[in-house]
Amino acid sequence: MSDQNQKINEFLETMDLNEPAPAEEPARQFYFIKKARMLVAKQEAQLGHPLTFCVTTFGCQMNARDSEKLVGILEQIGYKEEAEEEKADFVIFNTCTVRENANQRVYGRLGQLSRIKKRNPHMLIGLCGCMMQEPEVVEKLKKSYRFVDLIFGTHNIYKFAELIATRLESNRMVIDIWKDTDKIVEDLPSERKYPFKSGVNIMFGCNNFCSYCIVPYVRGRERSRNPKDIIREIEMLVADGVVEVMLLGQNVNSYGKNLDEPMTFAQLLTEIEKIEGLERIRFMTSHPKDLSDELIEVMGRSKKICKHLHLPVQSGSTRILEKMNRRYTKEQYLDLVERIRRAVPDISLTTDIIVGFPGETEEDFLETMDVVKKVRYDSAFTFQYSKRTGTPAAVMEDQVPADVVTDRFNRLLKEVQQISAETCSVYKDTIQEVLVEQQNDHDPHLMTGRMSNNLLVHFPGDLSLIGKIVPVALKECRGFYYIGEITESVQ
Ligand code: 5AD
Ligand code: SF4
């Protein structure tokens, strides 16, 4: 039994279900874990088989981390993981709503599930995440998707055990959505997807209000976690075999501003770097307007911070950037890139770009293409603008016609792909340190690992290498990844 499980079981022993639930967290949730365990065991005895779950995650790394928390709680309650959604007794969709097509996918999947639930009436369906923070979505679910059992949002995910217990006892649709919160609950169970790497939330929410973006409305105001809690979590992860952490926040560069004792992100990184046994530090996402010289300096001298920076530009046109409320100009962005490259010469830069923002002209679009050509990103996520109800951009005039957006999108994609194939190839014949992540999906003789700059490399090896950092000679570049061979040491 893992340390975490042993501690949880010892704590659960002390809980008396004949007493009312404690008011304070996380004790209250442990009470409900114990209660739900009992209810699940009872149902298992009635059905004559173990109960299973399947969590499907849409969207970003934040959601992926939240799903690990959901899985941790489900496993504590006694559910076993089932890879195939159709076979699971409890299906959970952790949703994203950043673009409209993410919502459409969820409705489509729900339609399929409703047919399965007709055949298997004791199946439970839970929905959570960003999409549930939109009141119109919840109204639609209440009206047309009555077969859904449990709906909750982004602020109260820590209450999952309590919500499951409520659903198991009540037999009716349970809905619990909070508009916002200033609460951060620590120390609940969580089950990592990978034993050797983990996401670590350092802050929640966002205060930027970019005019196209729904995130501030669904993830609430910015709240930083206490540095002591972050360090303690990473130390525990390292003791449990983790060598790489990804620090997560919507805008990590403004970390610490609202703490009782304010602290900068660069200072936090400096503290995390001191943790012995931790080999690699990544972080996501950086807003260019808040990226400080102090951070550039820390990245320049760090031995553990990976040589990769995701720096969303969104548009290359200063006029559009202003309408987007990004609070930097094209020139300021390019200057920032230059300063970063000077301090960290071999850094890999990636970005997010939106095409077709309201009012975007051909000239504006060409400014974006110009930034792409000047920066030469290692890779870029390109998106067609998607209108999100409630955001300022949704009511802006001059929405760009769909065919114009598609045409610009295709031209941008071609440029981005051409450049990233060229930038990827520069590492050929070098030796790089690679964290071995998994067996190759297509060829069991190959292992797949990630370099500090986030590029993937496949090379002959075996399962014993997983979680280790090894030197790999890069033999052949195949566009976005390498084929290599383990070698003696790094040059
Ligand atoms: N339309 C298209 N793309 C969007 N993004 C955020 N909101 C929208 C929208 N309304 C993109 C941004 C952001 C990434 C996570 O998603 O590029 O950086
Ligand atoms: Fe992540 Fe934003 Fe999507 Fe929520 S809406 S899952 S925060 S990308």
XYZ file of C-alpha atoms and ligand atoms in Angstrom:
517
model
C 0.000 0.000 0.000
C 1.335 3.467 -0.890
C 2.136 6.009 1.848
C -0.750 8.133 0.647
C -3.249 5.255 0.914
C -1.996 4.191 4.314
C -2.373 7.724 5.698
C -5.866 8.032 4.209
C -6.968 4.689 5.660
C -5.641 5.619 9.106
C -7.542 8.893 8.917
C -10.737 7.187 7.748
C -10.562 4.815 10.729
C -11.058 7.816 13.012
C -14.233 8.950 11.198
C -17.592 7.952 12.667
C -20.412 7.888 10.098
C -23.016 8.013 12.903
C -21.785 11.517 13.673
C -22.683 14.453 11.395
C -20.103 15.314 8.695
C -17.331 17.660 9.931
C -17.627 21.247 8.646
C -13.918 21.816 7.960
C -12.003 20.651 4.860
C -10.467 18.328 3.913
C -11.827 16.286 6.874
C -15.357 16.673 5.524
C -14.402 15.046 2.221
C -12.727 12.131 3.970
C -15.987 11.569 5.844
C -17.815 11.381 2.506
C -15.147 9.126 1.000
C -15.874 6.685 3.817
C -19.609 7.045 3.323
C -19.410 6.600 -0.470
C -17.124 3.557 0.012
C -19.890 1.953 2.040
C -22.564 2.803 -0.546
C -20.414 1.521 -3.434
C -19.660 -1.728 -1.581
C -23.395 -2.207 -1.007
C -24.165 -1.692 -4.701
C -21.358 -4.052 -5.708
C -22.850 -6.752 -3.466
C -26.266 -6.247 -5.083
C -24.929 -6.323 -8.645
C -22.421 -9.083 -8.003
C -19.486 -7.373 -9.724
C -16.965 -4.611 -8.961
C -17.948 -1.095 -10.048
C -15.794 0.694 -12.635
C -15.193 4.270 -13.802
C -13.885 6.032 -16.902
C -12.795 9.691 -16.805
C -12.477 11.480 -20.166
C -10.612 14.788 -20.178
C -11.137 17.570 -22.695
C -8.991 20.704 -22.933
C -5.831 21.838 -21.254
C -3.220 20.635 -18.759
C -5.217 22.173 -15.895
C -8.080 19.877 -16.734
C -5.721 16.902 -17.028
C -4.471 17.647 -13.505
C -8.052 18.042 -12.208
C -8.872 14.631 -13.698
C -6.062 13.073 -11.657
C -7.804 14.436 -8.573
C -11.115 12.921 -9.721
C -9.436 9.553 -10.302
C -7.760 9.703 -6.874
C -11.118 10.177 -5.179
C -12.910 7.527 -7.287
C -10.246 4.960 -6.449
C -10.481 5.787 -2.747
C -14.223 5.248 -2.929
C -13.667 1.797 -4.396
C -14.262 2.191 -8.133
C -11.791 0.448 -10.498
C -10.553 2.093 -13.699
C -12.075 0.883 -16.999
C -10.494 2.074 -20.251
C -13.610 1.628 -22.387
C -16.265 4.229 -21.727
C -19.167 2.002 -22.853
C -18.295 -0.649 -20.268
C -17.856 1.667 -17.261
C -20.431 1.985 -14.469
C -19.514 5.619 -13.860
C -18.545 7.849 -16.809
C -17.188 11.337 -16.138
C -16.506 14.015 -18.737
C -14.192 16.749 -17.523
C -15.133 19.388 -20.069
C -13.531 22.389 -21.778
C -15.331 25.376 -23.241
C -12.545 27.504 -24.638
C -13.902 27.051 -28.183
C -17.395 26.144 -29.321
C -16.338 22.859 -30.966
C -15.229 21.519 -27.559
C -18.849 21.927 -26.357
C -20.237 20.239 -29.467
C -18.041 17.208 -28.876
C -19.442 16.803 -25.371
C -23.067 16.930 -26.562
C -22.231 14.368 -29.261
C -20.631 11.984 -26.753
C -23.585 12.413 -24.369
C -25.961 11.358 -27.152
C -23.993 8.108 -27.566
C -23.956 7.507 -23.812
C -27.717 7.917 -23.477
C -28.203 4.861 -25.705
C -25.816 2.815 -23.566
C -27.481 3.964 -20.375
C -30.838 2.693 -21.661
C -29.323 -0.813 -21.756
C -27.474 -0.351 -18.450
C -29.748 1.761 -16.191
C -27.515 1.760 -13.117
C -24.768 3.522 -15.093
C -23.869 6.979 -13.682
C -22.895 9.943 -15.837
C -21.040 12.900 -14.313
C -20.117 16.178 -15.995
C -17.690 18.735 -14.606
C -15.135 21.300 -15.717
C -15.248 24.614 -17.515
C -18.316 24.026 -19.696
C -20.456 23.465 -16.590
C -19.672 27.006 -15.410
C -21.850 28.364 -18.232
C -25.458 28.782 -17.050
C -26.900 28.152 -20.568
C -25.145 24.785 -20.690
C -26.604 23.671 -17.359
C -30.083 24.832 -18.456
C -29.784 22.794 -21.645
C -28.637 19.711 -19.715
C -31.498 20.047 -17.210
C -33.999 20.267 -20.053
C -32.756 17.866 -22.700
C -30.237 15.578 -20.984
C -32.185 14.355 -17.945
C -30.195 11.098 -17.867
C -27.101 12.934 -16.539
C -26.619 12.158 -12.824
C -24.104 14.641 -11.528
C -23.084 18.147 -12.640
C -20.459 20.266 -10.914
C -18.028 23.014 -11.870
C -14.391 24.020 -11.623
C -14.487 25.588 -8.134
C -15.860 22.681 -6.118
C -14.117 19.700 -7.679
C -12.666 18.954 -4.219
C -16.261 18.132 -3.149
C -16.472 15.184 -5.570
C -16.762 12.560 -2.801
C -19.585 14.473 -1.107
C -21.432 14.878 -4.419
C -21.090 11.178 -5.243
C -22.419 10.238 -1.788
C -25.356 12.626 -2.276
C -26.136 11.107 -5.689
C -25.885 7.517 -4.442
C -28.262 8.269 -1.566
C -30.774 10.437 -3.400
C -31.223 8.815 -6.816
C -31.834 12.136 -8.547
C -29.805 14.579 -10.667
C -27.328 16.411 -8.403
C -26.191 19.871 -9.560
C -23.670 21.975 -7.657
C -22.071 24.921 -9.462
C -20.328 27.838 -7.754
C -19.871 31.187 -9.501
C -16.472 31.807 -7.941
C -14.410 30.925 -4.877
C -11.482 32.158 -2.829
C -10.993 28.719 -1.306
C -8.092 26.341 -2.035
C -8.456 22.910 -0.414
C -5.168 21.019 0.021
C -4.310 17.390 0.771
C -6.971 15.413 -1.039
C -6.131 12.144 -2.787
C -4.929 12.267 -6.383
C -3.767 9.511 -8.750
C -0.947 10.401 -11.146
C -1.152 9.281 -14.751
C 2.646 8.963 -14.942
C 4.771 7.796 -11.975
C 7.753 9.989 -12.942
C 6.168 13.329 -13.848
C 3.334 15.422 -12.538
C 1.456 18.652 -13.024
C 1.391 20.906 -9.960
C -1.137 23.729 -9.690
C 0.515 26.899 -8.483
C -2.461 29.163 -9.063
C -6.058 29.049 -10.172
C -8.192 31.428 -12.230
C -7.284 34.397 -14.378
C -7.643 38.185 -14.100
C -6.610 39.156 -17.618
C -9.923 39.293 -19.481
C -8.567 38.941 -23.006
C -11.635 40.004 -24.968
C -12.116 36.653 -26.807
C -11.593 34.396 -23.800
C -14.132 32.694 -21.595
C -11.586 31.388 -19.066
C -11.873 34.237 -16.513
C -15.647 33.625 -16.417
C -15.378 29.858 -15.901
C -12.213 29.606 -13.792
C -12.824 32.705 -11.663
C -10.431 35.254 -10.195
C -6.724 34.632 -9.821
C -5.667 32.843 -6.607
C -2.114 31.708 -5.884
C -1.333 28.718 -3.730
C 0.863 29.229 -0.740
C 4.535 28.572 -1.695
C 4.971 26.285 1.333
C 2.112 24.059 0.139
C 3.585 23.937 -3.382
C 7.068 23.028 -2.145
C 5.663 20.405 0.242
C 3.637 18.836 -2.584
C 6.670 18.701 -4.900
C 8.871 17.242 -2.143
C 6.299 14.502 -1.609
C 6.073 13.858 -5.340
C 9.865 13.580 -5.599
C 9.924 11.162 -2.653
C 7.382 9.126 -4.633
C 9.538 8.933 -7.790
C 8.707 12.119 -9.684
C 11.645 13.742 -11.546
C 9.779 16.335 -13.642
C 7.075 18.798 -12.626
C 4.927 21.056 -14.780
C 3.866 24.126 -12.799
C 0.360 25.024 -13.882
C -1.537 28.284 -13.974
C -3.469 30.365 -16.521
C -0.848 33.079 -16.167
C 2.100 31.806 -14.121
C 3.996 35.074 -14.549
C 1.630 36.854 -12.202
C 2.050 34.180 -9.500
C 2.150 35.389 -5.915
C 0.694 38.869 -6.356
C -2.279 38.183 -4.095
C -0.458 36.266 -1.357
C -0.302 37.666 2.191
C 3.449 37.784 1.695
C 3.778 38.535 -2.038
C 6.349 36.549 -3.983
C 7.305 36.529 -7.663
C 7.166 33.535 -9.974
C 10.940 33.785 -10.427
C 11.402 33.562 -6.643
C 9.118 30.536 -6.499
C 11.135 28.843 -9.271
C 14.356 29.538 -7.377
C 12.910 27.788 -4.311
C 11.624 24.821 -6.322
C 14.986 24.444 -8.034
C 16.550 23.722 -4.603
C 14.479 20.549 -4.127
C 16.917 17.673 -4.221
C 16.055 14.827 -6.572
C 13.892 17.024 -8.775
C 15.514 17.055 -12.228
C 13.268 19.065 -14.508
C 10.882 21.995 -14.112
C 8.392 23.087 -16.753
C 5.663 25.703 -16.522
C 2.600 26.796 -18.434
C 1.194 29.317 -19.450
C 3.133 32.576 -19.659
C 1.500 35.861 -20.563
C 4.022 38.050 -22.447
C 2.934 41.222 -20.634
C 3.983 39.797 -17.237
C 7.203 38.018 -18.195
C 9.856 39.751 -16.080
C 13.582 40.283 -16.565
C 13.997 38.484 -13.247
C 12.371 35.371 -14.760
C 14.569 35.556 -17.872
C 17.631 35.735 -15.643
C 16.503 32.769 -13.522
C 15.828 30.727 -16.676
C 19.238 31.650 -18.047
C 21.148 30.322 -15.064
C 18.908 27.421 -14.056
C 20.066 23.826 -14.426
C 16.590 22.380 -13.980
C 14.184 24.665 -15.827
C 13.555 23.100 -19.227
C 14.628 24.902 -22.367
C 11.094 25.502 -23.508
C 8.800 28.479 -23.231
C 5.195 28.576 -24.348
C 4.537 32.236 -25.072
C 1.132 32.787 -26.691
C 1.225 35.712 -29.121
C -2.428 35.374 -30.323
C -1.928 37.956 -33.093
C 0.957 39.862 -34.685
C -1.061 43.004 -35.305
C -0.770 45.701 -32.637
C -4.218 46.967 -33.625
C -5.800 43.531 -33.072
C -3.754 42.914 -29.914
C -5.287 46.072 -28.494
C -8.806 44.905 -29.361
C -7.918 41.579 -27.755
C -6.882 43.446 -24.574
C -3.507 41.691 -24.593
C -1.628 44.780 -23.365
C 1.516 44.429 -25.507
C 2.432 45.515 -29.033
C 3.992 43.495 -31.829
C 7.310 45.291 -31.208
C 7.235 44.615 -27.453
C 6.593 40.931 -28.107
C 9.451 40.655 -30.605
C 11.759 42.506 -28.219
C 10.818 40.097 -25.420
C 11.605 37.114 -27.654
C 14.987 38.619 -28.478
C 15.837 39.153 -24.792
C 14.824 35.581 -23.944
C 16.890 34.136 -26.809
C 19.898 36.190 -25.719
C 19.706 34.846 -22.146
C 18.772 31.263 -23.083
C 20.212 30.731 -26.594
C 18.960 27.185 -27.255
C 15.439 27.737 -25.925
C 12.506 26.306 -27.832
C 9.623 28.736 -28.269
C 6.030 27.698 -28.884
C 2.887 29.776 -29.149
C -0.891 30.025 -29.605
C -2.338 32.023 -32.506
C -5.934 32.972 -33.235
C -6.974 33.838 -36.801
C -10.169 35.619 -37.711
C -10.601 37.752 -34.588
C -13.388 40.334 -35.266
C -12.125 43.136 -37.493
C -8.965 41.281 -38.577
C -7.990 42.532 -42.054
C -5.599 40.953 -44.546
C -2.956 43.476 -43.371
C -3.463 42.412 -39.739
C -3.149 38.788 -40.751
C 0.088 39.514 -42.638
C 1.466 41.056 -39.419
C 0.805 37.712 -37.711
C 2.579 35.877 -40.545
C 5.467 38.317 -40.137
C 5.820 37.490 -36.416
C 5.754 33.769 -37.235
C 8.538 34.252 -39.807
C 10.604 36.426 -37.469
C 10.294 34.306 -34.321
C 10.450 30.934 -36.114
C 8.495 29.017 -33.482
C 9.417 25.416 -32.765
C 5.709 24.756 -32.910
C 2.484 26.726 -32.768
C -1.104 25.897 -31.897
C -3.312 27.675 -34.405
C -6.998 28.329 -33.776
C -9.864 29.798 -35.732
C -11.568 32.464 -33.662
C -14.611 31.040 -31.899
C -17.329 33.345 -30.596
C -17.897 32.804 -26.855
C -21.133 34.256 -25.506
C -20.550 36.707 -22.684
C -17.100 37.831 -23.829
C -16.600 41.390 -25.188
C -15.431 40.093 -28.609
C -18.685 38.199 -29.155
C -20.529 41.481 -29.673
C -17.821 43.252 -31.678
C -18.681 44.346 -35.198
C -16.947 43.000 -38.318
C -16.956 39.297 -37.486
C -14.759 37.801 -40.239
C -16.563 35.571 -42.794
C -15.912 31.841 -42.360
C -14.313 31.338 -45.804
C -11.817 34.161 -45.165
C -10.932 32.647 -41.768
C -10.408 29.198 -43.300
C -8.183 30.608 -46.031
C -5.995 32.517 -43.543
C -5.908 29.548 -41.200
C -4.618 27.255 -43.972
C -1.950 29.732 -45.049
C -0.804 30.170 -41.445
C -0.739 26.437 -40.770
C 1.421 25.809 -43.847
C 3.946 28.449 -42.748
C 4.013 27.213 -39.138
C 4.540 23.593 -40.202
C 7.278 24.477 -42.660
C 9.171 26.484 -40.037
C 8.788 23.918 -37.267
C 10.104 21.139 -39.546
C 13.156 23.335 -40.210
C 13.727 24.290 -36.551
C 13.281 20.706 -35.407
C 16.009 19.453 -37.763
C 18.804 21.584 -36.229
C 19.429 19.066 -33.439
C 20.409 16.252 -35.843
C 23.642 14.483 -34.815
C 23.654 16.037 -31.346
C 23.354 14.128 -28.071
C 20.481 15.190 -25.825
C 19.246 14.230 -22.373
C 15.900 12.508 -22.717
C 13.336 11.626 -20.054
C 11.999 8.212 -21.076
C 8.203 8.360 -20.891
C 6.688 5.235 -22.424
C 6.863 2.402 -24.892
C 6.345 3.604 -28.455
C 2.673 3.380 -29.464
C 3.424 1.627 -32.762
C 6.637 -0.321 -32.236
C 7.231 -2.186 -28.923
C 11.016 -2.290 -29.535
C 11.178 1.485 -29.314
C 10.836 3.736 -26.281
C 9.602 7.328 -26.453
C 11.156 10.148 -24.499
C 11.136 13.913 -24.288
C 14.043 16.302 -24.536
C 14.349 19.378 -22.358
C 13.041 21.465 -25.295
C 9.889 19.264 -25.395
C 10.717 17.454 -28.671
C 9.946 13.737 -28.773
C 12.513 11.110 -29.667
C 12.011 7.387 -30.303
C 14.877 4.939 -29.771
C 15.492 1.227 -29.159
C 15.176 0.349 -25.471
C 13.103 -1.451 -22.872
C 10.540 -0.729 -20.189
C 13.150 -0.547 -17.408
C 14.179 2.868 -18.782
C 10.815 4.530 -18.075
C 11.231 7.519 -15.755
C 15.020 7.711 -16.280
C 16.913 10.535 -17.952
C 19.314 9.083 -20.536
C 21.644 10.516 -23.203
C 20.330 9.863 -26.713
C 22.150 10.505 -30.013
C 19.697 12.025 -32.485
C 20.153 10.191 -35.785
C 17.246 11.174 -37.968
C 14.719 14.015 -37.914
C 11.234 13.090 -39.078
C 9.574 16.501 -39.160
C 8.337 16.863 -35.592
C 10.274 14.122 -33.832
C 13.581 12.254 -33.900
C 14.766 8.697 -34.177
C 17.811 8.139 -31.964
C 20.030 5.740 -30.066
C 21.040 5.655 -26.417
C 24.661 6.618 -26.085
C 27.380 7.062 -23.469
C 27.057 10.636 -22.303
C 25.987 14.133 -23.218
C 28.608 16.186 -25.133
N -11.403 31.382 -30.069
C -10.295 30.749 -30.541
N -9.248 30.438 -29.785
C -9.292 30.767 -28.474
N -8.409 30.608 -27.479
C -8.943 31.094 -26.346
N -10.162 31.598 -26.594
C -10.402 31.416 -27.907
C -11.488 31.734 -28.762
N -12.565 32.357 -28.325
C -7.088 30.012 -27.680
C -5.997 30.992 -27.301
C -5.472 30.416 -26.020
C -5.692 28.943 -26.216
C -5.694 28.136 -24.968
O -6.949 28.894 -26.833
O -5.016 30.964 -28.312
O -4.115 30.734 -25.784
Fe -8.505 24.650 -19.858
Fe -9.580 26.950 -20.564
Fe -10.487 24.742 -21.630
Fe -10.977 25.317 -19.098
S -11.680 26.489 -20.875
S -10.264 23.329 -19.909
S -9.096 26.331 -18.494
S -8.456 25.563 -21.935
